[in-house]
Short mmCIF file of C-alpha atoms in Angstrom, two decimals:
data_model
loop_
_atom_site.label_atom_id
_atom_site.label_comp_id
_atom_site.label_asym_id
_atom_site.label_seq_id
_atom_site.Cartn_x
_atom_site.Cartn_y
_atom_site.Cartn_z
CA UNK A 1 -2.37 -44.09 -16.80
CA UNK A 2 1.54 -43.65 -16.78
CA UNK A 3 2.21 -41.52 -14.47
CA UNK A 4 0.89 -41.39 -10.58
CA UNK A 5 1.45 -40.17 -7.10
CA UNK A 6 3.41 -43.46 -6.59
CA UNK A 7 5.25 -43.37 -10.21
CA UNK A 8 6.20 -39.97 -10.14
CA UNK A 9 7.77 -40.30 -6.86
CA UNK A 10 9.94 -43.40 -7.81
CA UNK A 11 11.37 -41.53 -10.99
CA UNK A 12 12.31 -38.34 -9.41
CA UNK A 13 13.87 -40.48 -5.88
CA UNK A 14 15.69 -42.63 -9.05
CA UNK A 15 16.93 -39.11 -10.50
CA UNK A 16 17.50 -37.26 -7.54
CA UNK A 17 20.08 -40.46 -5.65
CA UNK A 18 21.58 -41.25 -8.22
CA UNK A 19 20.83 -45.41 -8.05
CA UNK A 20 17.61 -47.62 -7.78
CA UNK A 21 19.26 -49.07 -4.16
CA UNK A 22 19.43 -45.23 -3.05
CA UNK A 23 16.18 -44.39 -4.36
CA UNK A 24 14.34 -47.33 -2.21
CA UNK A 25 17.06 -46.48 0.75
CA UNK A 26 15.21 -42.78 0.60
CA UNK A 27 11.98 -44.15 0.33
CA UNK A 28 11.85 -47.31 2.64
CA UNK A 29 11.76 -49.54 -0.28
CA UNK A 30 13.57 -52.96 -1.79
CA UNK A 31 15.33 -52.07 -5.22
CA UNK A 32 13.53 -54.71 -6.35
CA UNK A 33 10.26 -52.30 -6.23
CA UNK A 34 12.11 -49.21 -7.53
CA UNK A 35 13.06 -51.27 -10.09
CA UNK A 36 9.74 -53.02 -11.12
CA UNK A 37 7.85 -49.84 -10.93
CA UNK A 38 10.55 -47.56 -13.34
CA UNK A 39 10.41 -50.87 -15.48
CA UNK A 40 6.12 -50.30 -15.65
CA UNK A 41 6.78 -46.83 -16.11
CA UNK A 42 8.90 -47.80 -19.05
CA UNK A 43 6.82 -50.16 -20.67
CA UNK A 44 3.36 -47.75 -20.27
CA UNK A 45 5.05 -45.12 -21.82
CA UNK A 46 6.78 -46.89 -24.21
CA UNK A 47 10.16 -44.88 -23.67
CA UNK A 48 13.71 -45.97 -21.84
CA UNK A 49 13.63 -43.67 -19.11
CA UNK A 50 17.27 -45.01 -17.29
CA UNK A 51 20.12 -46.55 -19.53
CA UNK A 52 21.04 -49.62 -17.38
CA UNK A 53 24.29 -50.64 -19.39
CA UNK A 54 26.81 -49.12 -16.99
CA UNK A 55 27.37 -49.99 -13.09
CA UNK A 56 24.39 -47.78 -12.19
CA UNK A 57 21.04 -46.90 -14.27
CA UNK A 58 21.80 -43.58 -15.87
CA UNK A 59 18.85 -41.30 -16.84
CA UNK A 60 18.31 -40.68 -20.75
CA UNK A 61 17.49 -37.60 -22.43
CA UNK A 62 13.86 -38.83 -22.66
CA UNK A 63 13.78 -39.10 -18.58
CA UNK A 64 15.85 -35.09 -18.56
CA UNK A 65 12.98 -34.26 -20.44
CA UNK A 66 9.90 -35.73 -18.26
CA UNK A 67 11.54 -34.01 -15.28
CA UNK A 68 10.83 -30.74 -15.24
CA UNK A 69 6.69 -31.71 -15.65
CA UNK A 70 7.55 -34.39 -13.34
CA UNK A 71 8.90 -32.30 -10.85
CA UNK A 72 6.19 -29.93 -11.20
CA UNK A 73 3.42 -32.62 -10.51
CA UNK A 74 4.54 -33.93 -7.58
CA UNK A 75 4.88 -30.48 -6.27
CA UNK A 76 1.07 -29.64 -6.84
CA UNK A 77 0.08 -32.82 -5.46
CA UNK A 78 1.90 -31.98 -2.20
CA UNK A 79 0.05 -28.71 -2.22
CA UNK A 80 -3.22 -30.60 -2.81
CA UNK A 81 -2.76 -32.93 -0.09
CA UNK A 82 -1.27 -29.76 2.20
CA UNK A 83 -4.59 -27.91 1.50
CA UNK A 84 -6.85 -31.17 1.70
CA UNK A 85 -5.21 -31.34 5.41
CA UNK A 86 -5.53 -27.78 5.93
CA UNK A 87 -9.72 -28.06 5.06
CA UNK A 88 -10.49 -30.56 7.50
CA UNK A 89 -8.19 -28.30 10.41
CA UNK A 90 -10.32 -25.18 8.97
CA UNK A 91 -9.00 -23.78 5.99
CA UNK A 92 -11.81 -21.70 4.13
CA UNK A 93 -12.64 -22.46 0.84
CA UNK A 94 -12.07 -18.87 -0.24
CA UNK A 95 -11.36 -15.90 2.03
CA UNK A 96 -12.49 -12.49 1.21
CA UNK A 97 -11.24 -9.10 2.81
CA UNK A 98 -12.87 -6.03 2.08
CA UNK A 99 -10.33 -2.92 2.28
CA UNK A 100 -11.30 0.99 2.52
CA UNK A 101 -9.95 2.49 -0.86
CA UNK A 102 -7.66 5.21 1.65
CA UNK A 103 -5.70 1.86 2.48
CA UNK A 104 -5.25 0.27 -0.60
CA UNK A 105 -1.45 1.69 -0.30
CA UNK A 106 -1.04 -0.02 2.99
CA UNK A 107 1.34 -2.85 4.06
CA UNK A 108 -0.84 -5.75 3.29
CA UNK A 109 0.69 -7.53 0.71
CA UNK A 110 3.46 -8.77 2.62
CA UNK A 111 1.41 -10.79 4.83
CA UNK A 112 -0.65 -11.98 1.83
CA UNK A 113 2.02 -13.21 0.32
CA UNK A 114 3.26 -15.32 3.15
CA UNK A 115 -0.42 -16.31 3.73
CA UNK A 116 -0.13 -17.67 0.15
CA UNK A 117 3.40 -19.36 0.67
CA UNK A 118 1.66 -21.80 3.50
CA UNK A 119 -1.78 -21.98 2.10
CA UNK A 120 -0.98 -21.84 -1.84
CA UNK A 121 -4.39 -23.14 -2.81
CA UNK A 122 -6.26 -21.15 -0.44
CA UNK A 123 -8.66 -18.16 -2.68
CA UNK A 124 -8.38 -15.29 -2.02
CA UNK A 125 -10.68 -12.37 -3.30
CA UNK A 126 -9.78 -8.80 -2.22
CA UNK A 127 -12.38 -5.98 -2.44
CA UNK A 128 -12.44 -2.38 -2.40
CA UNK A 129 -15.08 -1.11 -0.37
CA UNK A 130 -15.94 2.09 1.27
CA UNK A 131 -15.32 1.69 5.27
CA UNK A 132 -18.65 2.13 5.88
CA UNK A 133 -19.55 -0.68 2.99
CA UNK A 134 -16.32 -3.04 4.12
CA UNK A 135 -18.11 -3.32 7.71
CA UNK A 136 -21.13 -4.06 6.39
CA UNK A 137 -20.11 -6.40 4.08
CA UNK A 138 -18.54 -8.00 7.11
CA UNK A 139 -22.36 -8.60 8.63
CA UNK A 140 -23.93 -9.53 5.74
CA UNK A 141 -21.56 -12.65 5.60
CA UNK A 142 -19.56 -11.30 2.11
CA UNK A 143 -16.51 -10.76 3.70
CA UNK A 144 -15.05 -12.31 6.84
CA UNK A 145 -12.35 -9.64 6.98
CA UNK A 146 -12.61 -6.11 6.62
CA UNK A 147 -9.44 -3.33 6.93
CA UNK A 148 -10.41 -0.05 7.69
CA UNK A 149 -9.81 2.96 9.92
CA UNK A 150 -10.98 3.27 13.59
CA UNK A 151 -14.12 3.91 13.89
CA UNK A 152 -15.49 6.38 16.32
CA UNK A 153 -17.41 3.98 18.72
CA UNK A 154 -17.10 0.13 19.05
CA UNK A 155 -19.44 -2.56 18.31
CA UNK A 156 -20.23 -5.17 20.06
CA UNK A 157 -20.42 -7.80 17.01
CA UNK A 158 -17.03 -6.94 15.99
CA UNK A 159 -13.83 -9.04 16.77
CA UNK A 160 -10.67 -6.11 15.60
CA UNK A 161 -6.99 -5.82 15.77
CA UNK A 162 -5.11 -2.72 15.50
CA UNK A 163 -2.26 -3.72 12.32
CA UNK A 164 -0.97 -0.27 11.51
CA UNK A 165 -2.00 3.53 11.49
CA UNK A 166 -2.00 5.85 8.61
CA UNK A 167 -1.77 9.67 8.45
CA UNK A 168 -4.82 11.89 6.61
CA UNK A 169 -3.34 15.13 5.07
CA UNK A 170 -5.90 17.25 3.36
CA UNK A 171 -4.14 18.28 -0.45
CA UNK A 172 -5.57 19.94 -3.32
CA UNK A 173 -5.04 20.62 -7.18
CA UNK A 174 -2.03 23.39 -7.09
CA UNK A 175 -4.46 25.88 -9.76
CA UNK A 176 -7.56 25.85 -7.67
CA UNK A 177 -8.49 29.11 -6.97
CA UNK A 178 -8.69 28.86 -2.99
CA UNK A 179 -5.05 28.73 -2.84
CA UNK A 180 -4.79 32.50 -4.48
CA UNK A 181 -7.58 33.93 -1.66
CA UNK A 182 -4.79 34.33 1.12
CA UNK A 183 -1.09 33.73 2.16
CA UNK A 184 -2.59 30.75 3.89
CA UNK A 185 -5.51 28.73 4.66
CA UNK A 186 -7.91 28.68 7.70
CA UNK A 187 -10.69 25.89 8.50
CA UNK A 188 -12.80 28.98 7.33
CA UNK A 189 -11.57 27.45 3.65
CA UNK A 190 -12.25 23.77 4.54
CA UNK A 191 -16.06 24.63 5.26
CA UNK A 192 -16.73 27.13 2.34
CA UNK A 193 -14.51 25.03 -0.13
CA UNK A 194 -16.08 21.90 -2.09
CA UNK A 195 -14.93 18.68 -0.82
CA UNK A 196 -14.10 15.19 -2.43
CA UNK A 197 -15.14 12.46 0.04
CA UNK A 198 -14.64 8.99 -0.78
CA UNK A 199 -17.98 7.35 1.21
CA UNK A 200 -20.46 4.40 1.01
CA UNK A 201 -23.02 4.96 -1.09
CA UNK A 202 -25.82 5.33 1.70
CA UNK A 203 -25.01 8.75 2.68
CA UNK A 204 -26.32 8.15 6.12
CA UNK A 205 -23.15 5.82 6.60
CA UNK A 206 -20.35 8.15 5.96
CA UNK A 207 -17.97 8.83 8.81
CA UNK A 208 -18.91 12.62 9.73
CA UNK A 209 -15.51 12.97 10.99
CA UNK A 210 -14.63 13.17 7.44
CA UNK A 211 -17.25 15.62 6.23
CA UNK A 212 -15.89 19.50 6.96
CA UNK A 213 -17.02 21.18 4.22
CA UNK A 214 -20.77 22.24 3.36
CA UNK A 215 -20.41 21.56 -0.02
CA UNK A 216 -19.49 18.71 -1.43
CA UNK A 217 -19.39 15.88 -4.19
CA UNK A 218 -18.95 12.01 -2.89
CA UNK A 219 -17.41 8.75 -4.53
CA UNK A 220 -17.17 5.14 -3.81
CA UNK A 221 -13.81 4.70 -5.75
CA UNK A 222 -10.57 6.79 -4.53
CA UNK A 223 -9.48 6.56 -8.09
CA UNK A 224 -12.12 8.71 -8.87
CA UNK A 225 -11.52 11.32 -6.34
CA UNK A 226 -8.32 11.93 -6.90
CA UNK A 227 -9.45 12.47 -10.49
CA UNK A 228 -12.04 15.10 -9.19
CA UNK A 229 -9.14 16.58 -6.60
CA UNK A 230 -6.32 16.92 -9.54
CA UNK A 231 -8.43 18.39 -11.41
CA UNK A 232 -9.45 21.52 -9.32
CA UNK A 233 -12.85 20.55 -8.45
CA UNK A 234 -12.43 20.63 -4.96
CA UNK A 235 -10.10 19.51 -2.13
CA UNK A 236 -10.37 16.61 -0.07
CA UNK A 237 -8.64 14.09 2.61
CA UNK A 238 -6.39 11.07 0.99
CA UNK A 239 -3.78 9.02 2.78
CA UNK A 240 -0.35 10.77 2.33
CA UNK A 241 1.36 7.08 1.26
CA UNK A 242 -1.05 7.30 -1.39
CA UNK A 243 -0.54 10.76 -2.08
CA UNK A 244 2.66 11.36 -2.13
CA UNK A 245 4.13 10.59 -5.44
CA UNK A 246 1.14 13.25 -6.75
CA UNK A 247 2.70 15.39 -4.03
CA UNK A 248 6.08 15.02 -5.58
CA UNK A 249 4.80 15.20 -9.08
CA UNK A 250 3.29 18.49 -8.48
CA UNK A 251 -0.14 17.80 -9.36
CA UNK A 252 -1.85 17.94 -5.80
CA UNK A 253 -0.56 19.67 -2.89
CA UNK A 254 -0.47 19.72 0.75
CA UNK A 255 -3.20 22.87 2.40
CA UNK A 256 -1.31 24.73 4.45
CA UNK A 257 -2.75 26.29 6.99
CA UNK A 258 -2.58 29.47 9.66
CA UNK A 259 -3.95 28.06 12.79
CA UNK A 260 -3.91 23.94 12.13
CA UNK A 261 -1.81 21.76 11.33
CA UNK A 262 -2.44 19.27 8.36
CA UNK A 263 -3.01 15.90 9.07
CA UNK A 264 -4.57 13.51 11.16
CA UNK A 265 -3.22 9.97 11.93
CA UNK A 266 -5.87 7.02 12.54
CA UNK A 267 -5.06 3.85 13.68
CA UNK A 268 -6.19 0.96 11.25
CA UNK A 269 -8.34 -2.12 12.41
CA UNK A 270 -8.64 -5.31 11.15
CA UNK A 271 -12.17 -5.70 11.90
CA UNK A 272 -14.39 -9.26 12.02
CA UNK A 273 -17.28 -10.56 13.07
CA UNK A 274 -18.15 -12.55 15.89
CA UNK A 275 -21.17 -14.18 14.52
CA UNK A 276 -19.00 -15.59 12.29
CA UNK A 277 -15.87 -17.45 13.77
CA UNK A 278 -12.95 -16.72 11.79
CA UNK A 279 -11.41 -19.44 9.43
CA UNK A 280 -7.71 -21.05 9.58
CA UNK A 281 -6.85 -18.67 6.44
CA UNK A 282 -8.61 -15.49 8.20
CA UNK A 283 -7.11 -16.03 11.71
CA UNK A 284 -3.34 -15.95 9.85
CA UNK A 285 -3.84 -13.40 8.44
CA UNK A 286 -5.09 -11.39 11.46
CA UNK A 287 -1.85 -12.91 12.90
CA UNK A 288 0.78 -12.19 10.34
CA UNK A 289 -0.68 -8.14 9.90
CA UNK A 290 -0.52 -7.95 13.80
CA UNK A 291 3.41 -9.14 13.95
CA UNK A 292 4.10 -6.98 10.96
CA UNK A 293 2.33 -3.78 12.93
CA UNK A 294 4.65 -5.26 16.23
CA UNK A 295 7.61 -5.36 13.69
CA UNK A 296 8.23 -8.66 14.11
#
């Protein structure tokens, strides 16, 4: 084979200094072996890769042409290598985080994305989950990570951070019918008014803080219920980052009401647990949300 680990870093140190004296300067090498091993290179690939006529070897349009693939060679084998390193320190082999639908607008990515700048190879699989399904995915060993909102009483398995808070406003279709029964609203017409709640799919699961009116119809997918809530088949409780543009588009709209205000703000945990201990890849993460949350 042409090209290796070795080769490919002799013909881009040759490239990027210029001479073959340079090259082995940068590297700790004699010219001599710069030289020999751009002279194999040659002769395996059967191409002139440096035009050696002049005072210094000058690269030819066939070596311009190798670089870019070059280039882009050596920089996945450093990534290999980084994430070979990073396995034996810890590094999971794929890290899942299950996310309540209500915070799929929230300020995750960021930290992803500079979780996947130092660990580039790392997997990463990120599920949607009802809260209630996101913890227990955390027990049953699916997920090491889950991001939800604070729950009303603490368990003892669970490892958490709090990374952020988000604000619950209650909104409905602007047509439906509740909205013509009085100048404004009372928690009279949360109770007698069908709701939309996103929960697990065992019922017995579902966070009753959620849960105000008698009635109502239930979905695992937020997509879905804000289908349902658009299109006046009830009202129901959706982050307002998530909300919003529907807000300012006119086709849901904030409840307002007589004697409460609208909206409720919940801190949101990044919950593990402590069965499990946390991979190198998991504990960043955890890291990176928390100094985003501290502003840092």
């Amino acid at each position: 084979m042409a090209f290796s680990s070795d080769s490919v870093q002799v013909f881009l140190a040759a490239l990027d200094h210029g001479s073959f004296s340079a090259a082995a300067r940068a590297l700790s090498r004699v010219p001599s072996a710069i030289s020999m091993t751009i002279a194999h290179l040659e002769a395996e690939l059967d191409v002139q890769l440096f035009d050696r006529s002049g005072r210094e070897p000058r690269p030819t349009p066939a070596a311009r042409a190798l670089e870019p693939q070059a280039r882009l060679l050596a920089l996945q084998l450093r990534q290999l290598n980084a994430h070979a390193l990073s396995l034996t320190q810890g590094l999971e082999e794929r890290l899942t985080i299950a996310i309540a639908p209500e915070l799929l607008a929230a300020h995750w990515s960021g930290p992803l994305a500079a979780l996947a700048d130092e660990h580039p190879l790392l997997q990463v699989e990120v599920l949607a989950a009802p809260q209630a399904d996101a913890v227990a995915m955390l027990h049953a060993g699916r997920a090491q990570l889950a991001m939800v909102f604070e729950r009303p009483s603490i368990d003892g398995r669970e490892g958490f951070e709090e990374v952020g808070s988000e604000t619950l406003v209650a909104v409905i279709a602007p047509g439906h019918p509740v909205l013509r029964s009085a100048p404004r609203l009372s928690e009279v017409h949360l109770t007698t008014t069908r709701q939309i709640v996103v929960a697990s799919r065992d019922w017995a699961q579902t966070d009753p803080r959620f849960v105000f009116a008698r009635h109502h119809w239930r979905t695992d997918n937020h997509l879905a219920a804000l289908g349902l809530i658009e299109a006046g088949l009830g009202w129901g409780w959706q982050p307002r980052a998530l909300v919003e543009p529907r807000i300012q588009a006119g086709t849901l709209v904030e409840m307002d009401f007589q004697n409460l205000s609208n909206g409720a703000a919940l801190w949101v945990d990044l919950v593990w647990s402590k069965e499990r201990p946390l991979g190198l890849g998991a504990r960043r993460f955890v890291e990176l949300m928390v100094r985003q949350n501290q502003g840092g």
